[in-house]
């Protein structure tokens, strides 16, 4: 048997006879020649079946192949600059072809399909070139984020998904019946990480989180992955430095390692090349002034109305979009009104109506990709905030304990994976960036 290779490494095997195991993506040709497009999970390449070079039954087998049939191909790797593929410019001159299974008629064809049909067939749609590229990019994003944190002495901690208390407001909780009690799916791992820092200093959790989001938008899923770093002895400024370093590293890594996938996605990478720390920092108050100014200069009344906002409101996506248009980097917006943020955020010194919170907004209209804050470290203040928000004190007993034994200034943030992938990939809707997205009206497949 010849060397089994991955298509992504094909450039290293020019002139060698190799074996590739995969699936038929598409097929063209007539008469004496058949061109197969073979995908193996790592890439797509062209396989040439030339009748005079092959046993007749092998050429016949090639002609019978249907889309998505599983096959094993042996042949010579050649350079051919016109050969399509990922990577482009290589082909296999087949010497043998083994059919593992002839696939039944495949529902996803090269013609256009509607989004509902594609989502209903998500288990098959993930094989398509663009979806494949997106999900490979997602894996690299997740790995690069982990790698950066591990290199900075962060320790990965697993936090529970079954939780007795709300972390991020009570309006988006999924209830679970737990042996006669009502508990919730985790909206965040943060509160547990605030315990973990007192044992490990710098930690992160990385897993699925859940929000019963009742609105259908391009940014909201009901199950999404969140990376949540949390740091002891760290204030808001220190946290922004960590965020900008981590995000820059991740984006530059994607440009290096996923150039082929970004080409498949037709991503214009010039904006991504500019993602280098430090990022601009702008206060909520200044951001409000800028939004008001933009609004004043608009002539279309509908457009104008979209930007209506009063001090105290959180930004919606129209505000984030306008704001990020002013910069060609991701931007930090810090110092949001306390009333629009979670109960645990440290108040601004001498300005309790504002809290030490920060969102990172991605450029090109993608908006919020991270949200974080410095946390309240004083036990009495924290208890008061729990009461003000009508949260059940009993469920937060352990959380209050953290402020009793060596409490320190600490900060953390959460990065939403799906929104981050949408931005880096340049795709409109976050639903495509999760292999099996869950959102309002969809839990199948
Ligand atoms: O701003 P959020 O709600 O912050 C928290 O949950 C904090 N506890 C994180 C922390 O400080 N450790 O959510 C953080 C990020 C958002 O910026 C967004 O990227 C993503 O999570 N996110 C969602 N992504 C997809 N669908 C949703 N419904 C999302 N809700 C939040
Ligand atoms: Mg947020």
Short mmCIF file of C-alpha atoms and ligand atoms in Angstrom, two decimals:
data_model
loop_
_atom_site.label_atom_id
_atom_site.label_comp_id
_atom_site.label_asym_id
_atom_site.label_seq_id
_atom_site.Cartn_x
_atom_site.Cartn_y
_atom_site.Cartn_z
CA UNK A 1 0.00 0.00 0.00
CA UNK A 2 1.27 3.48 -0.80
CA UNK A 3 1.59 6.35 1.61
CA UNK A 4 -1.83 7.61 2.85
CA UNK A 5 -1.76 11.42 2.81
CA UNK A 6 -3.97 14.35 3.77
CA UNK A 7 -4.95 16.68 0.96
CA UNK A 8 -3.83 19.69 3.00
CA UNK A 9 -0.24 18.35 2.73
CA UNK A 10 -0.41 17.50 -0.97
CA UNK A 11 2.27 20.05 -1.91
CA UNK A 12 4.83 17.93 -0.03
CA UNK A 13 4.14 14.86 -2.18
CA UNK A 14 4.53 16.05 -5.78
CA UNK A 15 5.97 13.22 -7.89
CA UNK A 16 5.01 10.52 -5.34
CA UNK A 17 2.41 7.81 -5.59
CA UNK A 18 -0.07 8.29 -2.72
CA UNK A 19 -3.40 7.04 -1.38
CA UNK A 20 -6.24 9.36 -0.36
CA UNK A 21 -9.45 8.27 1.38
CA UNK A 22 -12.47 10.50 1.01
CA UNK A 23 -15.74 11.42 -0.65
CA UNK A 24 -16.73 12.55 -4.11
CA UNK A 25 -17.59 16.24 -4.02
CA UNK A 26 -18.30 16.70 -7.71
CA UNK A 27 -17.58 15.10 -11.06
CA UNK A 28 -17.15 16.30 -14.64
CA UNK A 29 -15.74 14.90 -17.86
CA UNK A 30 -16.71 12.81 -20.82
CA UNK A 31 -15.35 10.20 -23.20
CA UNK A 32 -11.96 9.00 -22.11
CA UNK A 33 -11.49 11.34 -19.17
CA UNK A 34 -13.25 11.91 -15.83
CA UNK A 35 -12.37 14.64 -13.34
CA UNK A 36 -13.32 13.86 -9.75
CA UNK A 37 -13.24 16.43 -6.98
CA UNK A 38 -12.28 14.49 -3.92
CA UNK A 39 -12.55 15.82 -0.36
CA UNK A 40 -10.93 14.08 2.58
CA UNK A 41 -11.77 16.40 5.49
CA UNK A 42 -8.52 18.37 5.20
CA UNK A 43 -8.97 19.72 1.68
CA UNK A 44 -10.32 19.15 -1.81
CA UNK A 45 -8.31 17.97 -4.79
CA UNK A 46 -8.77 16.96 -8.40
CA UNK A 47 -8.44 13.30 -9.39
CA UNK A 48 -7.98 12.53 -13.08
CA UNK A 49 -9.26 9.20 -14.42
CA UNK A 50 -7.76 8.65 -17.87
CA UNK A 51 -9.20 5.60 -19.60
CA UNK A 52 -6.04 4.40 -21.40
CA UNK A 53 -4.10 4.35 -18.08
CA UNK A 54 -6.64 2.33 -16.07
CA UNK A 55 -8.07 -1.18 -15.97
CA UNK A 56 -11.50 -0.95 -17.71
CA UNK A 57 -13.45 -1.86 -14.54
CA UNK A 58 -11.76 0.96 -12.61
CA UNK A 59 -12.67 3.56 -15.24
CA UNK A 60 -16.24 2.20 -15.28
CA UNK A 61 -16.42 2.42 -11.47
CA UNK A 62 -15.38 6.06 -11.70
CA UNK A 63 -18.17 6.79 -14.18
CA UNK A 64 -20.78 5.27 -11.85
CA UNK A 65 -19.83 7.38 -8.82
CA UNK A 66 -22.57 9.59 -7.38
CA UNK A 67 -22.04 12.74 -5.30
CA UNK A 68 -20.79 11.87 -1.76
CA UNK A 69 -19.80 8.29 -2.64
CA UNK A 70 -16.95 7.14 -0.43
CA UNK A 71 -13.79 6.11 -2.28
CA UNK A 72 -10.11 5.32 -1.90
CA UNK A 73 -7.86 6.63 -4.66
CA UNK A 74 -4.27 5.68 -5.45
CA UNK A 75 -2.27 7.74 -7.89
CA UNK A 76 0.56 10.10 -8.75
CA UNK A 77 0.57 13.66 -7.34
CA UNK A 78 1.20 16.29 -10.00
CA UNK A 79 1.29 20.07 -10.11
CA UNK A 80 -1.27 21.67 -12.42
CA UNK A 81 -1.84 25.36 -11.86
CA UNK A 82 -5.33 25.21 -13.36
CA UNK A 83 -6.54 22.36 -11.15
CA UNK A 84 -9.22 23.65 -8.73
CA UNK A 85 -9.04 22.63 -5.11
CA UNK A 86 -8.19 23.62 -1.58
CA UNK A 87 -5.23 24.00 -1.89
CA UNK A 88 -5.41 24.87 -5.57
CA UNK A 89 -2.90 23.74 -8.20
CA UNK A 90 -2.52 19.98 -7.61
CA UNK A 91 -4.08 16.83 -8.98
CA UNK A 92 -3.85 13.06 -8.70
CA UNK A 93 -3.36 11.00 -11.81
CA UNK A 94 -5.29 7.93 -10.72
CA UNK A 95 -3.82 4.44 -10.98
CA UNK A 96 -6.54 2.74 -8.94
CA UNK A 97 -9.91 3.53 -7.38
CA UNK A 98 -11.72 1.53 -4.71
CA UNK A 99 -15.42 2.24 -4.15
CA UNK A 100 -16.41 1.95 -0.48
CA UNK A 101 -20.05 2.96 -0.97
CA UNK A 102 -22.07 4.41 -3.82
CA UNK A 103 -24.08 7.18 -2.13
CA UNK A 104 -27.84 7.48 -2.57
CA UNK A 105 -29.10 10.56 -4.39
CA UNK A 106 -27.73 13.44 -2.32
CA UNK A 107 -30.20 16.18 -1.36
CA UNK A 108 -27.72 19.08 -1.40
CA UNK A 109 -26.74 19.75 -5.01
CA UNK A 110 -24.71 22.57 -6.54
CA UNK A 111 -27.94 24.52 -7.17
CA UNK A 112 -29.10 27.19 -4.71
CA UNK A 113 -31.03 25.99 -1.66
CA UNK A 114 -33.07 28.02 0.83
CA UNK A 115 -31.73 28.54 4.33
CA UNK A 116 -34.50 26.54 6.06
CA UNK A 117 -33.77 23.54 3.83
CA UNK A 118 -30.07 23.81 4.56
CA UNK A 119 -30.62 24.10 8.32
CA UNK A 120 -32.97 21.10 8.22
CA UNK A 121 -30.12 19.22 6.52
CA UNK A 122 -27.37 20.65 8.67
CA UNK A 123 -25.95 17.16 9.26
CA UNK A 124 -25.16 17.07 5.52
CA UNK A 125 -24.68 20.79 4.90
CA UNK A 126 -21.51 20.79 7.07
CA UNK A 127 -19.83 18.86 4.23
CA UNK A 128 -20.22 21.80 1.82
CA UNK A 129 -17.09 23.74 1.00
CA UNK A 130 -18.01 27.01 2.68
CA UNK A 131 -19.39 25.39 5.82
CA UNK A 132 -16.33 23.19 6.01
CA UNK A 133 -14.03 26.23 5.75
CA UNK A 134 -16.03 28.08 8.44
CA UNK A 135 -15.91 25.23 10.92
CA UNK A 136 -12.19 24.64 10.32
CA UNK A 137 -11.69 28.34 11.04
CA UNK A 138 -13.78 28.01 14.20
CA UNK A 139 -11.55 25.18 15.45
CA UNK A 140 -8.44 27.29 14.84
CA UNK A 141 -9.98 30.26 16.64
CA UNK A 142 -10.78 28.11 19.67
CA UNK A 143 -7.33 26.56 19.67
CA UNK A 144 -5.50 29.89 19.27
CA UNK A 145 -7.43 31.44 22.18
CA UNK A 146 -6.58 28.49 24.41
CA UNK A 147 -2.98 28.54 23.32
CA UNK A 148 -2.56 32.21 24.15
CA UNK A 149 -4.12 31.83 27.60
CA UNK A 150 -2.11 28.69 28.40
CA UNK A 151 1.05 30.59 27.45
CA UNK A 152 0.12 33.30 29.98
CA UNK A 153 -0.20 30.87 32.91
CA UNK A 154 -3.99 30.66 32.84
CA UNK A 155 -5.41 27.36 34.12
CA UNK A 156 -8.43 25.87 32.35
CA UNK A 157 -11.26 25.07 34.75
CA UNK A 158 -14.50 23.30 34.00
CA UNK A 159 -17.57 25.05 35.39
CA UNK A 160 -21.01 23.49 35.86
CA UNK A 161 -23.81 23.63 33.32
CA UNK A 162 -26.49 22.70 35.87
CA UNK A 163 -26.71 25.69 38.19
CA UNK A 164 -28.99 26.83 41.00
CA UNK A 165 -28.70 30.60 40.31
CA UNK A 166 -28.94 33.13 37.47
CA UNK A 167 -25.63 34.63 36.43
CA UNK A 168 -26.80 37.04 33.73
CA UNK A 169 -30.32 38.20 34.51
CA UNK A 170 -33.46 36.20 35.00
CA UNK A 171 -35.16 36.88 31.66
CA UNK A 172 -33.18 34.35 29.57
CA UNK A 173 -33.07 31.33 31.89
CA UNK A 174 -33.72 27.80 30.71
CA UNK A 175 -35.31 25.87 33.57
CA UNK A 176 -34.43 22.25 34.25
CA UNK A 177 -36.32 19.94 36.55
CA UNK A 178 -33.73 18.53 38.94
CA UNK A 179 -35.18 15.78 41.14
CA UNK A 180 -38.10 17.95 42.20
CA UNK A 181 -36.22 21.27 42.24
CA UNK A 182 -36.06 23.88 39.52
CA UNK A 183 -32.55 24.74 38.44
CA UNK A 184 -31.11 26.37 35.28
CA UNK A 185 -28.77 25.78 32.39
CA UNK A 186 -25.68 27.95 32.86
CA UNK A 187 -25.74 31.38 31.19
CA UNK A 188 -22.11 31.84 32.22
CA UNK A 189 -19.34 30.06 34.14
CA UNK A 190 -18.14 33.34 35.57
CA UNK A 191 -19.36 33.06 39.15
CA UNK A 192 -17.56 29.74 39.57
CA UNK A 193 -14.41 31.16 38.03
CA UNK A 194 -14.51 33.89 40.66
CA UNK A 195 -14.08 31.05 43.17
CA UNK A 196 -11.41 29.38 41.03
CA UNK A 197 -9.13 32.46 40.94
CA UNK A 198 -8.66 32.22 44.70
CA UNK A 199 -7.05 28.84 44.15
CA UNK A 200 -5.31 29.36 40.79
CA UNK A 201 -4.85 33.11 40.21
CA UNK A 202 -5.70 33.21 36.50
CA UNK A 203 -8.28 30.81 35.07
CA UNK A 204 -10.63 30.34 32.15
CA UNK A 205 -13.56 28.14 31.34
CA UNK A 206 -14.57 27.27 27.80
CA UNK A 207 -17.84 25.56 27.07
CA UNK A 208 -21.45 25.84 25.98
CA UNK A 209 -23.70 28.42 27.64
CA UNK A 210 -27.44 28.81 27.34
CA UNK A 211 -29.84 31.72 27.00
CA UNK A 212 -33.54 31.53 26.30
CA UNK A 213 -33.31 34.36 23.75
CA UNK A 214 -36.77 35.00 22.42
CA UNK A 215 -35.64 37.19 19.55
CA UNK A 216 -34.51 35.96 16.17
CA UNK A 217 -31.45 37.96 15.18
CA UNK A 218 -28.28 37.16 13.34
CA UNK A 219 -26.31 37.39 16.58
CA UNK A 220 -28.43 35.38 19.01
CA UNK A 221 -28.30 31.65 19.56
CA UNK A 222 -29.89 29.85 22.50
CA UNK A 223 -26.81 27.66 22.96
CA UNK A 224 -23.43 29.22 22.24
CA UNK A 225 -19.84 28.66 23.26
CA UNK A 226 -18.18 31.15 25.53
CA UNK A 227 -14.57 31.54 26.61
CA UNK A 228 -14.37 33.18 30.01
CA UNK A 229 -11.05 34.28 31.49
CA UNK A 230 -11.01 35.55 35.10
CA UNK A 231 -8.02 37.14 36.83
CA UNK A 232 -7.19 37.92 40.47
CA UNK A 233 -5.41 41.22 41.25
CA UNK A 234 -6.59 42.67 37.97
CA UNK A 235 -8.50 45.91 37.29
CA UNK A 236 -10.42 47.06 34.24
CA UNK A 237 -7.33 48.45 32.45
CA UNK A 238 -5.35 45.27 33.10
CA UNK A 239 -8.19 43.24 31.66
CA UNK A 240 -8.42 45.30 28.46
CA UNK A 241 -4.71 44.65 27.87
CA UNK A 242 -5.28 40.91 28.19
CA UNK A 243 -8.26 41.03 25.82
CA UNK A 244 -6.52 42.99 23.09
CA UNK A 245 -3.43 40.77 23.23
CA UNK A 246 -5.48 37.59 23.10
CA UNK A 247 -7.76 38.74 20.27
CA UNK A 248 -4.82 40.05 18.18
CA UNK A 249 -2.94 36.78 18.60
CA UNK A 250 -6.00 34.79 17.56
CA UNK A 251 -6.70 36.85 14.42
CA UNK A 252 -3.07 36.78 13.27
CA UNK A 253 -2.98 33.02 13.84
CA UNK A 254 -6.05 32.58 11.62
CA UNK A 255 -4.38 34.59 8.85
CA UNK A 256 -1.31 32.34 9.05
CA UNK A 257 -2.98 28.96 9.44
CA UNK A 258 -6.30 29.31 7.68
CA UNK A 259 -5.40 31.31 4.58
CA UNK A 260 -6.94 28.66 2.29
CA UNK A 261 -10.19 28.61 4.26
CA UNK A 262 -10.38 32.42 4.29
CA UNK A 263 -10.03 32.31 0.49
CA UNK A 264 -12.91 29.81 0.25
CA UNK A 265 -14.94 32.24 2.36
CA UNK A 266 -13.91 35.09 0.04
CA UNK A 267 -12.92 37.05 3.12
CA UNK A 268 -11.22 40.39 2.44
CA UNK A 269 -8.39 40.06 4.95
CA UNK A 270 -7.11 43.65 4.84
CA UNK A 271 -9.21 44.61 7.89
CA UNK A 272 -8.02 41.53 9.77
CA UNK A 273 -4.37 42.38 9.17
CA UNK A 274 -4.96 45.61 11.12
CA UNK A 275 -6.14 43.76 14.22
CA UNK A 276 -3.09 44.43 16.37
CA UNK A 277 -3.07 45.59 20.00
CA UNK A 278 -3.65 48.17 21.39
CA UNK A 279 -7.28 48.82 20.47
CA UNK A 280 -9.00 52.22 20.84
CA UNK A 281 -10.84 52.74 24.16
CA UNK A 282 -13.88 54.93 24.37
CA UNK A 283 -16.22 55.62 27.27
CA UNK A 284 -19.96 54.99 27.09
CA UNK A 285 -20.53 58.73 27.52
CA UNK A 286 -18.26 59.62 24.60
CA UNK A 287 -19.81 56.86 22.52
CA UNK A 288 -23.26 58.34 23.22
CA UNK A 289 -22.06 61.77 22.02
CA UNK A 290 -20.75 60.24 18.81
CA UNK A 291 -23.98 58.36 18.20
CA UNK A 292 -26.05 61.53 18.77
CA UNK A 293 -23.83 63.39 16.34
CA UNK A 294 -24.19 60.69 13.68
CA UNK A 295 -27.94 60.65 14.25
CA UNK A 296 -28.18 64.43 13.87
CA UNK A 297 -26.50 64.22 10.46
CA UNK A 298 -28.85 61.54 9.11
CA UNK A 299 -31.61 62.62 6.75
CA UNK A 300 -33.67 59.43 6.42
CA UNK A 301 -36.21 59.46 9.32
CA UNK A 302 -36.32 55.63 9.56
CA UNK A 303 -32.53 55.48 9.85
CA UNK A 304 -32.62 58.27 12.42
CA UNK A 305 -35.20 56.44 14.52
CA UNK A 306 -33.06 53.30 14.64
CA UNK A 307 -30.43 55.25 16.54
CA UNK A 308 -32.81 56.58 19.22
CA UNK A 309 -31.26 55.97 22.63
CA UNK A 310 -31.38 57.55 26.06
CA UNK A 311 -28.63 57.55 28.66
CA UNK A 312 -28.91 54.33 30.63
CA UNK A 313 -29.82 52.06 27.72
CA UNK A 314 -27.46 49.37 26.49
CA UNK A 315 -26.40 49.75 22.88
CA UNK A 316 -28.32 47.82 20.27
CA UNK A 317 -26.77 46.57 17.08
CA UNK A 318 -27.55 49.76 15.07
CA UNK A 319 -25.58 51.81 17.62
CA UNK A 320 -22.68 49.36 17.64
CA UNK A 321 -22.61 49.31 13.85
CA UNK A 322 -22.43 53.10 13.54
CA UNK A 323 -19.81 53.35 16.25
CA UNK A 324 -17.53 50.68 14.81
CA UNK A 325 -17.71 52.31 11.37
CA UNK A 326 -15.62 55.15 12.82
CA UNK A 327 -12.62 52.86 13.41
CA UNK A 328 -10.76 50.19 11.50
CA UNK A 329 -9.82 48.22 14.62
CA UNK A 330 -11.96 46.49 17.23
CA UNK A 331 -12.87 49.05 19.93
CA UNK A 332 -13.45 48.91 23.67
CA UNK A 333 -16.48 50.71 25.04
CA UNK A 334 -16.20 51.01 28.83
CA UNK A 335 -18.13 52.52 31.72
CA UNK A 336 -21.72 51.51 30.91
CA UNK A 337 -24.62 52.61 33.13
CA UNK A 338 -25.03 50.28 36.10
CA UNK A 339 -28.76 49.91 35.33
CA UNK A 340 -28.15 48.08 32.03
CA UNK A 341 -25.51 45.66 33.30
CA UNK A 342 -25.30 42.68 35.65
CA UNK A 343 -25.43 42.94 39.45
CA UNK A 344 -21.82 41.93 40.12
CA UNK A 345 -20.05 44.84 38.41
CA UNK A 346 -17.83 47.20 40.45
CA UNK A 347 -19.17 50.77 40.56
CA UNK A 348 -17.08 53.58 39.08
CA UNK A 349 -15.34 55.53 41.88
CA UNK A 350 -17.57 58.47 42.93
CA UNK A 351 -20.05 57.67 40.14
CA UNK A 352 -22.19 54.72 41.23
CA UNK A 353 -24.58 55.13 38.28
CA UNK A 354 -21.71 53.89 36.08
CA UNK A 355 -19.89 50.57 36.42
CA UNK A 356 -16.47 49.23 35.53
CA UNK A 357 -17.72 47.28 32.56
CA UNK A 358 -16.31 46.94 29.07
CA UNK A 359 -17.52 45.48 25.78
CA UNK A 360 -15.25 44.77 22.83
CA UNK A 361 -16.91 45.66 19.53
CA UNK A 362 -15.67 44.08 16.31
CA UNK A 363 -15.41 46.26 13.21
CA UNK A 364 -17.34 45.95 9.92
CA UNK A 365 -20.70 45.95 11.70
CA UNK A 366 -20.14 42.77 13.74
CA UNK A 367 -20.48 44.52 17.11
CA UNK A 368 -20.10 43.05 20.60
CA UNK A 369 -17.88 39.98 20.75
CA UNK A 370 -16.87 40.20 24.41
CA UNK A 371 -18.46 41.55 27.57
CA UNK A 372 -16.72 41.84 30.90
CA UNK A 373 -16.07 43.88 34.01
CA UNK A 374 -14.20 44.39 37.21
CA UNK A 375 -16.22 42.58 39.90
CA UNK A 376 -17.47 43.89 43.21
CA UNK A 377 -14.98 42.79 45.87
CA UNK A 378 -16.69 44.24 48.96
CA UNK A 379 -19.12 41.81 50.67
CA UNK A 380 -21.58 44.44 51.93
CA UNK A 381 -21.86 46.18 48.58
CA UNK A 382 -22.33 42.87 46.79
CA UNK A 383 -25.13 41.84 49.16
CA UNK A 384 -26.84 45.19 48.62
CA UNK A 385 -26.70 44.73 44.84
CA UNK A 386 -28.15 41.21 45.12
CA UNK A 387 -31.07 42.64 47.11
CA UNK A 388 -31.54 45.57 44.70
CA UNK A 389 -31.83 43.12 41.80
CA UNK A 390 -34.27 40.91 43.77
CA UNK A 391 -32.01 37.90 43.44
CA UNK A 392 -32.39 35.07 45.99
CA UNK A 393 -29.69 35.65 48.62
CA UNK A 394 -29.72 31.96 49.55
CA UNK A 395 -28.48 30.87 46.11
CA UNK A 396 -25.57 33.34 46.30
CA UNK A 397 -24.34 32.42 49.79
CA UNK A 398 -21.25 30.71 48.47
CA UNK A 399 -20.58 33.61 46.07
CA UNK A 400 -20.70 36.08 48.96
CA UNK A 401 -18.21 33.88 50.85
CA UNK A 402 -15.60 34.67 48.18
CA UNK A 403 -15.60 38.27 49.47
CA UNK A 404 -14.85 37.13 53.04
CA UNK A 405 -11.57 35.25 52.66
CA UNK A 406 -8.84 37.28 51.02
CA UNK A 407 -11.03 39.31 48.67
CA UNK A 408 -9.10 41.18 45.95
CA UNK A 409 -9.85 43.34 42.94
CA UNK A 410 -10.57 40.95 40.10
CA UNK A 411 -11.87 41.09 36.57
CA UNK A 412 -13.00 38.85 33.76
CA UNK A 413 -14.79 38.73 30.46
CA UNK A 414 -16.62 36.36 28.16
CA UNK A 415 -15.92 35.98 24.46
CA UNK A 416 -18.74 34.56 22.35
CA UNK A 417 -17.25 32.06 19.91
CA UNK A 418 -20.01 32.17 17.28
CA UNK A 419 -19.97 35.96 16.98
CA UNK A 420 -16.19 35.96 16.86
CA UNK A 421 -16.13 33.36 14.09
CA UNK A 422 -18.78 35.30 12.13
CA UNK A 423 -16.56 38.38 12.27
CA UNK A 424 -13.26 36.68 11.39
CA UNK A 425 -14.92 34.69 8.59
CA UNK A 426 -16.96 37.65 7.36
CA UNK A 427 -20.27 35.75 7.40
CA UNK A 428 -23.50 37.53 8.18
CA UNK A 429 -25.25 35.13 10.54
CA UNK A 430 -23.85 33.45 13.66
CA UNK A 431 -25.98 30.35 13.02
CA UNK A 432 -23.55 29.16 10.34
CA UNK A 433 -20.60 29.30 12.72
CA UNK A 434 -21.80 26.54 15.05
CA UNK A 435 -21.85 22.97 13.68
CA UNK A 436 -25.37 22.35 15.02
CA UNK A 437 -26.90 25.71 15.95
CA UNK A 438 -29.74 26.03 18.45
CA UNK A 439 -31.97 29.07 18.25
CA UNK A 440 -35.57 30.15 18.56
CA UNK A 441 -37.56 27.63 16.51
CA UNK A 442 -34.74 25.18 15.80
CA UNK A 443 -33.37 22.18 17.72
CA UNK A 444 -33.19 19.71 14.79
CA UNK A 445 -30.92 18.02 13.78
O1 LIG B 1 -21.96 40.05 27.68
P1 LIG B 1 -22.31 38.68 28.23
O2 LIG B 1 -23.71 38.42 28.57
O3 LIG B 1 -21.34 38.46 29.44
C1 LIG B 1 -21.34 37.40 30.31
O4 LIG B 1 -22.01 36.41 30.22
C2 LIG B 1 -20.29 37.50 31.39
N1 LIG B 1 -20.69 36.65 32.51
C3 LIG B 1 -18.96 37.09 30.84
C4 LIG B 1 -17.87 37.22 31.85
O5 LIG B 1 -17.62 38.33 32.29
N2 LIG B 1 -17.23 36.15 32.21
O6 LIG B 1 -21.86 37.59 27.15
C5 LIG B 1 -20.53 37.51 26.72
C6 LIG B 1 -20.45 37.30 25.23
C7 LIG B 1 -21.07 38.41 24.38
O7 LIG B 1 -20.18 39.47 24.19
C8 LIG B 1 -21.38 37.68 23.10
O8 LIG B 1 -20.22 37.57 22.29
C9 LIG B 1 -21.75 36.30 23.57
O9 LIG B 1 -21.19 36.13 24.85
N3 LIG B 1 -23.20 36.11 23.63
C10 LIG B 1 -23.92 35.44 22.71
N4 LIG B 1 -23.56 34.83 21.56
C11 LIG B 1 -24.53 34.22 20.83
N5 LIG B 1 -25.82 34.17 21.20
C12 LIG B 1 -26.23 34.78 22.35
N6 LIG B 1 -27.50 34.70 22.70
C13 LIG B 1 -25.27 35.44 23.15
N7 LIG B 1 -25.31 36.11 24.32
C14 LIG B 1 -24.06 36.50 24.59
MG1 LIG B 2 -22.90 41.71 26.86
#
